mmCIF file of C-alpha atoms in Angstrom:
data_model
loop_
_atom_site.group_PDB
_atom_site.id
_atom_site.type_symbol
_atom_site.label_atom_id
_atom_site.label_comp_id
_atom_site.label_asym_id
_atom_site.label_seq_id
_atom_site.Cartn_x
_atom_site.Cartn_y
_atom_site.Cartn_z
ATOM 1 C CA MET A 217 9.026 26.944 -3.217
ATOM 2 C CA PRO A 218 11.195 26.894 -6.364
ATOM 3 C CA GLU A 219 8.203 27.456 -8.662
ATOM 4 C CA VAL A 220 7.143 30.766 -7.064
ATOM 5 C CA ALA A 221 7.815 32.737 -10.248
ATOM 6 C CA VAL A 222 5.820 30.258 -12.304
ATOM 7 C CA ALA A 223 3.036 30.133 -9.725
ATOM 8 C CA ASP A 224 2.452 33.901 -9.459
ATOM 9 C CA ALA A 225 -0.572 33.939 -11.774
ATOM 10 C CA GLU A 226 -1.888 30.814 -10.093
ATOM 11 C CA VAL A 227 -1.663 32.340 -6.605
ATOM 12 C CA ARG A 228 -3.388 35.507 -7.795
ATOM 13 C CA GLU A 229 -6.187 33.461 -9.349
ATOM 14 C CA VAL A 230 -6.741 31.144 -6.382
ATOM 15 C CA LEU A 231 -5.944 33.334 -3.385
ATOM 16 C CA GLY A 232 -6.163 36.851 -4.787
ATOM 17 C CA VAL A 233 -2.672 37.927 -3.677
ATOM 18 C CA PRO A 234 0.745 38.069 -5.399
ATOM 19 C CA ALA A 235 2.888 34.994 -4.915
ATOM 20 C CA GLY A 236 5.458 37.140 -3.113
ATOM 21 C CA LYS A 237 2.922 37.797 -0.360
ATOM 22 C CA ALA A 238 1.921 34.176 0.020
ATOM 23 C CA VAL A 239 3.485 31.704 2.436
ATOM 24 C CA PHE A 240 4.402 28.277 1.062
ATOM 25 C CA GLU A 241 4.533 25.524 3.683
ATOM 26 C CA PRO A 242 5.886 22.145 2.491
ATOM 27 C CA LEU A 243 3.576 19.259 3.379
ATOM 28 C CA PRO A 244 4.593 15.623 4.003
ATOM 29 C CA HIS A 245 4.420 13.351 0.977
ATOM 30 C CA ASN A 246 6.321 10.448 -0.503
ATOM 31 C CA PRO A 247 9.581 12.123 -1.601
ATOM 32 C CA TYR A 248 10.584 9.097 -3.676
ATOM 33 C CA ASN A 249 7.590 9.113 -6.015
ATOM 34 C CA GLY A 250 8.660 10.404 -9.405
ATOM 35 C CA VAL A 251 5.250 11.885 -10.226
ATOM 36 C CA THR A 252 5.241 14.357 -7.315
ATOM 37 C CA ALA A 253 7.416 17.473 -7.552
ATOM 38 C CA GLY A 254 6.080 18.686 -4.208
ATOM 39 C CA VAL A 255 3.050 19.520 -2.100
ATOM 40 C CA TRP A 256 2.570 22.842 -0.296
ATOM 41 C CA ARG A 257 -0.050 24.633 1.761
ATOM 42 C CA VAL A 258 -0.214 28.163 0.394
ATOM 43 C CA THR A 259 -1.586 30.926 2.602
ATOM 44 C CA GLY A 260 -2.307 34.444 1.415
ATOM 45 C CA GLY A 261 -4.339 36.963 3.397
ATOM 46 C CA ASP A 262 -7.208 35.089 5.027
ATOM 47 C CA ARG A 263 -7.318 32.324 2.420
ATOM 48 C CA SER A 264 -5.381 29.100 1.936
ATOM 49 C CA ALA A 265 -5.133 26.244 -0.534
ATOM 50 C CA VAL A 266 -2.988 23.195 -1.174
ATOM 51 C CA VAL A 267 -0.977 22.912 -4.384
ATOM 52 C CA LYS A 268 0.368 19.603 -5.629
ATOM 53 C CA VAL A 269 2.715 19.697 -8.619
ATOM 54 C CA LEU A 270 2.703 16.656 -10.900
ATOM 55 C CA THR A 271 5.786 15.951 -12.989
ATOM 56 C CA ARG A 272 7.429 13.337 -15.177
ATOM 57 C CA THR A 273 11.005 14.677 -15.004
ATOM 58 C CA LYS A 274 11.935 13.991 -11.371
ATOM 59 C CA GLU A 275 14.956 11.758 -10.864
ATOM 60 C CA THR A 276 14.171 8.828 -8.606
ATOM 61 C CA SER A 277 14.555 5.055 -8.339
ATOM 62 C CA VAL A 278 13.182 2.690 -10.963
ATOM 63 C CA ALA A 279 10.605 1.465 -8.458
ATOM 64 C CA TRP A 280 9.043 4.941 -8.182
ATOM 65 C CA SER A 281 9.692 6.346 -11.645
ATOM 66 C CA ALA A 282 6.914 8.224 -13.436
ATOM 67 C CA SER A 283 5.254 6.571 -16.406
ATOM 68 C CA ASN A 284 3.743 7.986 -19.602
ATOM 69 C CA ASP A 285 1.518 4.902 -19.967
ATOM 70 C CA PRO A 286 -2.035 5.915 -18.952
ATOM 71 C CA ARG A 287 -2.730 2.407 -17.607
ATOM 72 C CA HIS A 288 0.482 2.170 -15.569
ATOM 73 C CA TRP A 289 0.039 2.315 -11.804
ATOM 74 C CA ASN A 290 2.301 5.411 -11.653
ATOM 75 C CA PHE A 291 1.033 7.346 -14.702
ATOM 76 C CA TRP A 292 2.138 10.886 -13.940
ATOM 77 C CA ARG A 293 -0.977 12.804 -15.100
ATOM 78 C CA ARG A 294 -3.643 10.480 -13.701
ATOM 79 C CA GLU A 295 -4.553 12.576 -10.674
ATOM 80 C CA ALA A 296 -5.212 15.620 -12.844
ATOM 81 C CA TYR A 297 -7.596 13.588 -14.993
ATOM 82 C CA VAL A 298 -9.385 12.178 -11.937
ATOM 83 C CA TYR A 299 -10.012 15.671 -10.571
ATOM 84 C CA ARG A 300 -10.850 17.325 -13.891
ATOM 85 C CA SER A 301 -13.353 14.617 -14.825
ATOM 86 C CA GLY A 302 -15.159 14.842 -11.492
ATOM 87 C CA LEU A 303 -14.461 11.166 -10.797
ATOM 88 C CA ALA A 304 -12.807 12.080 -7.489
ATOM 89 C CA GLN A 305 -16.263 13.051 -6.189
ATOM 90 C CA VAL A 306 -18.065 9.879 -7.307
ATOM 91 C CA TRP A 307 -18.415 8.629 -3.701
ATOM 92 C CA GLN A 308 -19.547 11.951 -2.236
ATOM 93 C CA ARG A 309 -23.154 10.946 -1.580
ATOM 94 C CA HIS A 310 -21.854 8.050 0.517
ATOM 95 C CA GLY A 311 -19.790 10.307 2.776
ATOM 96 C CA ILE A 312 -16.388 10.103 1.070
ATOM 97 C CA ARG A 313 -15.283 13.010 -1.100
ATOM 98 C CA ALA A 314 -12.124 14.561 -2.487
ATOM 99 C CA PRO A 315 -10.907 18.113 -1.815
ATOM 100 C CA ARG A 316 -12.543 20.614 -4.171
ATOM 101 C CA LEU A 317 -10.466 21.384 -7.248
ATOM 102 C CA LEU A 318 -9.767 25.123 -7.336
ATOM 103 C CA ALA A 319 -7.540 25.186 -10.422
ATOM 104 C CA CYS A 320 -5.649 22.777 -12.651
ATOM 105 C CA VAL A 321 -2.808 24.494 -14.495
ATOM 106 C CA ASP A 322 -0.628 23.100 -17.273
ATOM 107 C CA ARG A 323 2.662 24.896 -16.711
ATOM 108 C CA PRO A 324 5.085 25.931 -19.477
ATOM 109 C CA ASP A 325 7.713 23.461 -18.221
ATOM 110 C CA GLY A 326 5.281 20.565 -18.757
ATOM 111 C CA ASP A 327 4.347 20.083 -15.092
ATOM 112 C CA VAL A 328 0.757 20.232 -13.877
ATOM 113 C CA ALA A 329 -0.273 22.183 -10.758
ATOM 114 C CA LEU A 330 -3.339 20.967 -8.893
ATOM 115 C CA TRP A 331 -4.761 23.667 -6.616
ATOM 116 C CA LEU A 332 -7.027 22.034 -4.070
ATOM 117 C CA GLU A 333 -9.217 22.968 -1.142
ATOM 118 C CA ASP A 334 -7.299 23.168 2.141
ATOM 119 C CA VAL A 335 -9.411 20.845 4.289
ATOM 120 C CA PRO A 336 -9.212 21.923 7.947
ATOM 121 C CA GLY A 337 -10.590 18.742 9.536
ATOM 122 C CA GLU A 338 -8.814 16.216 11.711
ATOM 123 C CA ALA A 339 -6.286 13.973 9.982
ATOM 124 C CA ALA A 340 -7.147 10.289 10.091
ATOM 125 C CA THR A 341 -3.681 9.685 11.524
ATOM 126 C CA THR A 342 -5.163 10.771 14.885
ATOM 127 C CA TRP A 343 -8.654 9.290 14.548
ATOM 128 C CA PRO A 344 -10.102 7.035 17.244
ATOM 129 C CA LEU A 345 -10.808 3.475 16.133
ATOM 130 C CA ALA A 346 -14.540 4.161 15.811
ATOM 131 C CA ARG A 347 -13.859 6.773 13.122
ATOM 132 C CA HIS A 348 -11.829 4.296 11.052
ATOM 133 C CA ILE A 349 -14.690 1.811 11.306
ATOM 134 C CA GLU A 350 -17.161 4.434 10.123
ATOM 135 C CA HIS A 351 -14.898 5.198 7.171
ATOM 136 C CA ALA A 352 -14.923 1.487 6.293
ATOM 137 C CA HIS A 353 -18.730 1.519 6.353
ATOM 138 C CA ARG A 354 -18.827 4.492 3.977
ATOM 139 C CA LEU A 355 -16.305 2.834 1.691
ATOM 140 C CA GLY A 356 -18.416 -0.305 1.486
ATOM 141 C CA ALA A 357 -21.526 1.699 0.650
ATOM 142 C CA ALA A 358 -19.642 3.680 -2.004
ATOM 143 C CA GLN A 359 -18.064 0.681 -3.703
ATOM 144 C CA GLY A 360 -21.229 -1.381 -3.520
ATOM 145 C CA ALA A 361 -23.183 1.369 -5.250
ATOM 146 C CA THR A 362 -20.663 2.388 -7.898
ATOM 147 C CA GLY A 363 -19.235 -1.004 -8.825
ATOM 148 C CA ALA A 364 -16.511 -0.913 -11.468
ATOM 149 C CA GLY A 365 -17.982 2.327 -12.813
ATOM 150 C CA GLU A 366 -17.296 3.827 -16.206
ATOM 151 C CA ASP A 367 -13.822 2.970 -17.425
ATOM 152 C CA GLN A 368 -11.545 5.762 -18.580
ATOM 153 C CA PRO A 369 -8.360 5.255 -20.612
ATOM 154 C CA TRP A 370 -6.253 6.911 -17.889
ATOM 155 C CA LEU A 371 -7.403 4.744 -14.966
ATOM 156 C CA SER A 372 -4.910 2.179 -13.714
ATOM 157 C CA ARG A 373 -5.211 -1.479 -14.653
ATOM 158 C CA SER A 374 -3.483 -4.422 -12.952
ATOM 159 C CA PHE A 375 -2.357 -2.044 -10.212
ATOM 160 C CA LEU A 376 -1.586 -4.685 -7.611
ATOM 161 C CA ARG A 377 0.437 -6.920 -9.933
ATOM 162 C CA ASP A 378 2.468 -4.050 -11.379
ATOM 163 C CA TYR A 379 3.040 -2.387 -8.011
ATOM 164 C CA VAL A 380 4.210 -5.585 -6.313
ATOM 165 C CA SER A 381 6.352 -6.622 -9.284
ATOM 166 C CA GLY A 382 8.025 -3.217 -9.271
ATOM 167 C CA ARG A 383 9.242 -3.432 -5.691
ATOM 168 C CA THR A 384 12.997 -3.998 -5.692
ATOM 169 C CA ALA A 385 13.531 -5.692 -2.320
ATOM 170 C CA ASN A 386 16.067 -8.532 -2.271
ATOM 171 C CA HIS A 387 13.863 -11.557 -1.588
ATOM 172 C CA ASP A 388 16.955 -13.745 -1.163
ATOM 173 C CA LEU A 389 17.180 -12.228 2.323
ATOM 174 C CA LEU A 390 14.136 -14.276 3.310
ATOM 175 C CA ASP A 391 16.465 -17.308 3.270
ATOM 176 C CA ASP A 392 19.443 -15.510 4.814
ATOM 177 C CA ASP A 393 20.145 -16.797 8.336
ATOM 178 C CA GLU A 394 22.345 -13.830 9.184
ATOM 179 C CA ALA A 395 19.634 -11.326 8.244
ATOM 180 C CA TRP A 396 17.174 -13.053 10.570
ATOM 181 C CA ARG A 397 19.753 -13.014 13.408
ATOM 182 C CA HIS A 398 19.925 -9.212 13.456
ATOM 183 C CA PRO A 399 18.944 -8.074 16.983
ATOM 184 C CA LEU A 400 16.026 -5.920 15.784
ATOM 185 C CA VAL A 401 14.660 -8.800 13.759
ATOM 186 C CA ARG A 402 15.355 -11.527 16.295
ATOM 187 C CA GLU A 403 13.792 -9.575 19.161
ATOM 188 C CA HIS A 404 10.772 -8.066 17.431
ATOM 189 C CA PHE A 405 9.647 -10.381 14.614
ATOM 190 C CA PRO A 406 7.271 -13.101 15.896
ATOM 191 C CA ALA A 407 8.255 -16.760 15.791
ATOM 192 C CA GLY A 408 7.184 -18.415 12.573
ATOM 193 C CA LEU A 409 7.166 -15.191 10.556
ATOM 194 C CA ARG A 410 10.093 -16.294 8.411
ATOM 195 C CA ALA A 411 8.319 -19.402 7.156
ATOM 196 C CA ASP A 412 5.092 -17.470 6.625
ATOM 197 C CA MET A 413 6.768 -14.767 4.551
ATOM 198 C CA VAL A 414 8.722 -17.305 2.489
ATOM 199 C CA ARG A 415 5.425 -19.027 1.702
ATOM 200 C CA LEU A 416 3.691 -15.740 0.854
ATOM 201 C CA HIS A 417 6.461 -15.008 -1.646
ATOM 202 C CA GLN A 418 6.252 -18.500 -3.114
ATOM 203 C CA ASP A 419 2.496 -18.088 -3.569
ATOM 204 C CA ARG A 420 2.671 -14.531 -4.943
ATOM 205 C CA GLU A 421 1.507 -15.381 -8.459
ATOM 206 C CA TRP A 422 -1.430 -17.390 -7.105
ATOM 207 C CA PHE A 423 -2.519 -14.515 -4.853
ATOM 208 C CA LEU A 424 -2.265 -11.989 -7.689
ATOM 209 C CA THR A 425 -4.324 -14.217 -9.989
ATOM 210 C CA VAL A 426 -6.989 -14.594 -7.309
ATOM 211 C CA MET A 427 -7.135 -10.842 -6.734
ATOM 212 C CA GLU A 428 -7.494 -10.187 -10.470
ATOM 213 C CA SER A 429 -10.386 -12.684 -10.725
ATOM 214 C CA LEU A 430 -12.550 -11.230 -7.931
ATOM 215 C CA PRO A 431 -15.518 -8.854 -8.464
ATOM 216 C CA ARG A 432 -14.272 -5.445 -9.651
ATOM 217 C CA THR A 433 -14.971 -1.996 -8.300
ATOM 218 C CA PHE A 434 -13.663 1.524 -8.784
ATOM 219 C CA SER A 435 -10.849 1.832 -6.259
ATOM 220 C CA HIS A 436 -8.626 4.540 -4.825
ATOM 221 C CA LEU A 437 -5.757 2.040 -4.311
ATOM 222 C CA ASP A 438 -3.846 4.202 -1.838
ATOM 223 C CA GLN A 439 -6.203 4.436 1.105
ATOM 224 C CA TRP A 440 -4.443 4.873 4.435
ATOM 225 C CA PRO A 441 -4.800 7.416 7.264
ATOM 226 C CA ALA A 442 -2.259 9.902 5.888
ATOM 227 C CA ASN A 443 -4.520 10.346 2.848
ATOM 228 C CA VAL A 444 -7.749 10.989 4.767
ATOM 229 C CA ARG A 445 -9.142 13.877 6.814
ATOM 230 C CA SER A 446 -12.518 14.492 8.414
ATOM 231 C CA ASP A 447 -15.005 17.124 7.277
ATOM 232 C CA GLY A 448 -17.724 16.905 9.861
ATOM 233 C CA PRO A 449 -19.147 13.401 9.508
ATOM 234 C CA ASP A 450 -17.615 12.917 6.042
ATOM 235 C CA SER A 451 -14.225 11.573 5.014
ATOM 236 C CA VAL A 452 -12.086 13.627 2.635
ATOM 237 C CA LEU A 453 -9.798 11.398 0.586
ATOM 238 C CA PHE A 454 -6.585 12.755 -0.963
ATOM 239 C CA ASP A 455 -4.007 11.484 -3.459
ATOM 240 C CA TRP A 456 -5.949 9.830 -6.283
ATOM 241 C CA ALA A 457 -2.793 9.124 -8.296
ATOM 242 C CA PHE A 458 -3.268 5.327 -8.403
ATOM 243 C CA ALA A 459 -7.050 5.281 -8.932
ATOM 244 C CA GLY A 460 -8.487 2.559 -11.141
ATOM 245 C CA GLU A 461 -9.992 -0.893 -11.130
ATOM 246 C CA GLY A 462 -9.504 -3.075 -8.073
ATOM 247 C CA ALA A 463 -11.075 -6.018 -6.295
ATOM 248 C CA LEU A 464 -13.899 -5.581 -3.825
ATOM 249 C CA GLY A 465 -12.190 -5.410 -0.444
ATOM 250 C CA GLU A 466 -8.800 -4.387 -1.864
ATOM 251 C CA ASP A 467 -8.971 -0.779 -0.618
ATOM 252 C CA LEU A 468 -9.888 -1.970 2.882
ATOM 253 C CA GLY A 469 -7.115 -4.552 2.750
ATOM 254 C CA ASN A 470 -4.677 -1.695 2.158
ATOM 255 C CA TYR A 471 -6.127 0.729 4.697
ATOM 256 C CA LEU A 472 -5.969 -1.565 7.732
ATOM 257 C CA PRO A 473 -2.331 -2.759 7.725
ATOM 258 C CA ASP A 474 -1.043 0.612 6.529
ATOM 259 C CA SER A 475 -2.656 2.175 9.593
ATOM 260 C CA VAL A 476 -0.181 0.213 11.720
ATOM 261 C CA PHE A 477 2.846 0.119 9.429
ATOM 262 C CA ASP A 478 3.236 3.883 9.819
ATOM 263 C CA LEU A 479 2.405 3.881 13.542
ATOM 264 C CA PHE A 480 -1.007 5.557 13.374
ATOM 265 C CA VAL A 481 -2.776 2.639 15.083
ATOM 266 C CA PRO A 482 -1.130 0.280 17.615
ATOM 267 C CA ALA A 483 -0.604 -3.244 16.335
ATOM 268 C CA ALA A 484 -2.369 -4.555 19.430
ATOM 269 C CA ASP A 485 -5.569 -2.896 18.169
ATOM 270 C CA LEU A 486 -5.355 -4.303 14.640
ATOM 271 C CA PRO A 487 -7.274 -7.585 15.098
ATOM 272 C CA GLY A 488 -10.259 -5.853 16.710
ATOM 273 C CA LEU A 489 -10.176 -2.961 14.265
ATOM 274 C CA ALA A 490 -9.923 -5.292 11.268
ATOM 275 C CA LYS A 491 -12.925 -7.358 12.351
ATOM 276 C CA ALA A 492 -15.110 -4.328 13.085
ATOM 277 C CA ALA A 493 -14.027 -2.512 9.918
ATOM 278 C CA TYR A 494 -14.680 -5.571 7.753
ATOM 279 C CA ASP A 495 -18.145 -6.035 9.238
ATOM 280 C CA ALA A 496 -18.859 -2.329 8.651
ATOM 281 C CA TYR A 497 -17.610 -2.541 5.060
ATOM 282 C CA VAL A 498 -19.872 -5.501 4.285
ATOM 283 C CA HIS A 499 -22.781 -3.760 5.987
ATOM 284 C CA GLY A 500 -22.165 -0.773 3.718
ATOM 285 C CA LEU A 501 -22.089 -3.021 0.649
ATOM 286 C CA ARG A 502 -25.414 -4.577 1.589
ATOM 287 C CA GLU A 503 -26.998 -1.217 2.376
ATOM 288 C CA SER A 504 -26.095 0.043 -1.092
ATOM 289 C CA GLY A 505 -27.814 -2.897 -2.784
ATOM 290 C CA TRP A 506 -24.877 -5.231 -3.403
ATOM 291 C CA HIS A 507 -26.128 -8.851 -3.398
ATOM 292 C CA GLY A 508 -22.973 -10.818 -4.175
ATOM 293 C CA ASP A 509 -21.279 -13.653 -2.297
ATOM 294 C CA GLU A 510 -19.713 -12.183 0.838
ATOM 295 C CA ARG A 511 -16.999 -14.847 0.751
ATOM 296 C CA LEU A 512 -15.567 -13.127 -2.329
ATOM 297 C CA VAL A 513 -15.282 -9.878 -0.399
ATOM 298 C CA ARG A 514 -13.553 -11.637 2.460
ATOM 299 C CA LEU A 515 -11.185 -13.254 -0.003
ATOM 300 C CA GLY A 516 -10.408 -9.843 -1.515
ATOM 301 C CA VAL A 517 -9.470 -8.445 1.875
ATOM 302 C CA CYS A 518 -7.384 -11.441 2.942
ATOM 303 C CA ALA A 519 -5.626 -12.093 -0.366
ATOM 304 C CA SER A 520 -4.625 -8.416 -0.542
ATOM 305 C CA ALA A 521 -1.894 -9.378 1.932
ATOM 306 C CA VAL A 522 0.192 -10.081 -1.168
ATOM 307 C CA LYS A 523 0.695 -6.333 -1.609
ATOM 308 C CA TYR A 524 3.247 -6.511 1.208
ATOM 309 C CA ASP A 525 5.195 -9.474 -0.145
ATOM 310 C CA TRP A 526 8.257 -7.229 -0.530
ATOM 311 C CA LEU A 527 8.130 -5.549 2.892
ATOM 312 C CA THR A 528 9.746 -8.277 5.011
ATOM 313 C CA ALA A 529 12.794 -8.416 2.753
ATOM 314 C CA LEU A 530 13.032 -4.624 2.863
ATOM 315 C CA MET A 531 12.904 -4.641 6.671
ATOM 316 C CA LEU A 532 15.658 -7.249 6.758
ATOM 317 C CA ALA A 533 17.778 -5.134 4.409
ATOM 318 C CA ARG A 534 17.319 -1.914 6.392
ATOM 319 C CA ALA A 535 17.758 -3.155 9.937
ATOM 320 C CA ASP A 536 20.964 -1.114 10.310
ATOM 321 C CA ASP A 537 19.505 2.070 8.782
ATOM 322 C CA GLU A 538 18.065 5.084 10.549
ATOM 323 C CA GLN A 539 14.301 4.669 10.649
ATOM 324 C CA THR A 540 12.583 7.699 9.152
ATOM 325 C CA ASP A 541 8.903 8.592 9.371
ATOM 326 C CA TYR A 542 6.593 9.100 6.405
ATOM 327 C CA GLY A 543 7.933 11.935 4.277
ATOM 328 C CA GLY A 544 11.407 11.599 5.764
ATOM 329 C CA ALA A 545 11.119 14.669 8.002
ATOM 330 C CA GLY A 546 11.876 12.861 11.266
ATOM 331 C CA THR A 547 12.844 9.536 12.756
ATOM 332 C CA VAL A 548 11.029 6.828 14.680
ATOM 333 C CA PRO A 549 12.484 4.406 17.259
ATOM 334 C CA ALA A 550 13.782 1.354 15.442
ATOM 335 C CA ALA A 551 12.550 -1.088 18.093
ATOM 336 C CA LEU A 552 9.039 0.367 17.901
ATOM 337 C CA ARG A 553 8.939 0.162 14.117
ATOM 338 C CA TYR A 554 10.187 -3.433 13.977
ATOM 339 C CA ARG A 555 7.863 -4.597 16.736
ATOM 340 C CA GLU A 556 4.773 -3.001 15.189
ATOM 341 C CA ARG A 557 5.604 -4.072 11.657
ATOM 342 C CA GLY A 558 6.541 -7.572 12.769
ATOM 343 C CA LEU A 559 3.182 -8.007 14.472
ATOM 344 C CA THR A 560 1.376 -6.619 11.432
ATOM 345 C CA LEU A 561 3.226 -8.917 9.046
ATOM 346 C CA ALA A 562 2.200 -11.837 11.258
ATOM 347 C CA PHE A 563 -1.402 -10.594 11.055
ATOM 348 C CA LEU A 564 -1.103 -10.514 7.260
ATOM 349 C CA ALA A 565 0.243 -14.064 7.336
ATOM 350 C CA ASP A 566 -3.016 -15.049 9.057
ATOM 351 C CA TRP A 567 -4.964 -13.260 6.313
ATOM 352 C CA ALA A 568 -2.964 -15.155 3.696
ATOM 353 C CA ALA A 569 -3.652 -18.475 5.444
ATOM 354 C CA GLU A 570 -7.381 -17.671 5.532
ATOM 355 C CA ALA A 571 -7.307 -16.819 1.822
ATOM 356 C CA ARG A 572 -5.691 -20.176 0.996
ATOM 357 C CA LEU A 573 -8.495 -21.997 2.816
ATOM 358 C CA LEU A 574 -11.307 -19.847 1.452
ATOM 359 C CA ALA A 575 -10.319 -19.684 -2.212
ATOM 360 C CA PRO A 576 -11.027 -23.354 -3.103
ATOM 361 C CA ARG A 577 -14.482 -23.026 -1.499
ATOM 362 C CA VAL A 578 -15.433 -20.351 -4.042
ATOM 363 C CA GLY A 579 -13.991 -22.019 -7.107
ATOM 364 C CA PHE A 580 -10.279 -21.183 -7.152
ATOM 365 C CA PRO A 581 -7.524 -23.798 -7.306
ATOM 366 C CA GLU A 582 -5.390 -24.388 -4.244
ATOM 367 C CA PRO A 583 -2.080 -22.504 -4.138
ATOM 368 C CA PRO A 584 1.006 -24.429 -5.292
ATOM 369 C CA SER A 585 2.451 -24.520 -1.777
ATOM 370 C CA GLY A 586 -0.706 -26.228 -0.518
ATOM 371 C CA ARG A 587 -0.629 -29.139 -2.935
#
């Protein structure tokens, strides 16, 4: 770890040993995100912790660059504020909590070190389907009870619009015959996907407007199995860097497809999982006292498909590239990735079609492509 000299006092405070006697183990994370200098498990003696270093000076692409705007989806200090304020534990009584904050250190170089509890439970990347469904139930109960919550000036606003708009995929590839003739694409993307993804892109502004007009709730906005572990019956949720206001159902609409996109859940299981998880989420909402129109929740889940508007074009662009796993530490078989993602994109196209039918029934205009 390059910051060992800087971290010496931090290691002594948290683990009670000199940094030179501690072992730093790099942990998987998004290496492209400009707000993350690194994440390590630090072990010293019989104690361990996880340290995540937040930064604004990391060189990366425009799409993942750190922001100094507290409302921006990638504001570099947000996660420190979420932990320091206690907001990361707002869902704890509903069975979803964050790791305990052990120390938050403003370093001389301007970076911020978050020292967090090392949670020993099972990663959600290996959970059985029933455990994902239970997590959805807890999430519904938590969001139904907390609602939009107390706003803070450092919570994200317009996350979905800004995130989607910042993706740099070449959408012209959606109309490129040669790109769709690539063997990986031709063999593993379902028939009709091209037209569905072209339409999703055409309707992007409509979907974003719908999502922004739905009932609001405090949201994590990066829920997927790599950010969740078990602690007995509870879920421990990591990486609160995007936290802010979202639509009811938006977190669930992210969690389900992302479970398949990174090969944690087979695509064949997605339809059954999505139905059971949605039912559990709504049951949680009702249990917590939420009395709104369930159709708005369903619309929030289905219309959240717009978050992946950019992904098809990216897959077309990278069909000749080596397929790396999350964190870039290894590779995955290209045929497996394209098959699973193709099936999931087709599933999202069905969500989008359902949203187009449902929206006018609850007071929204029809999308331009449907007129």
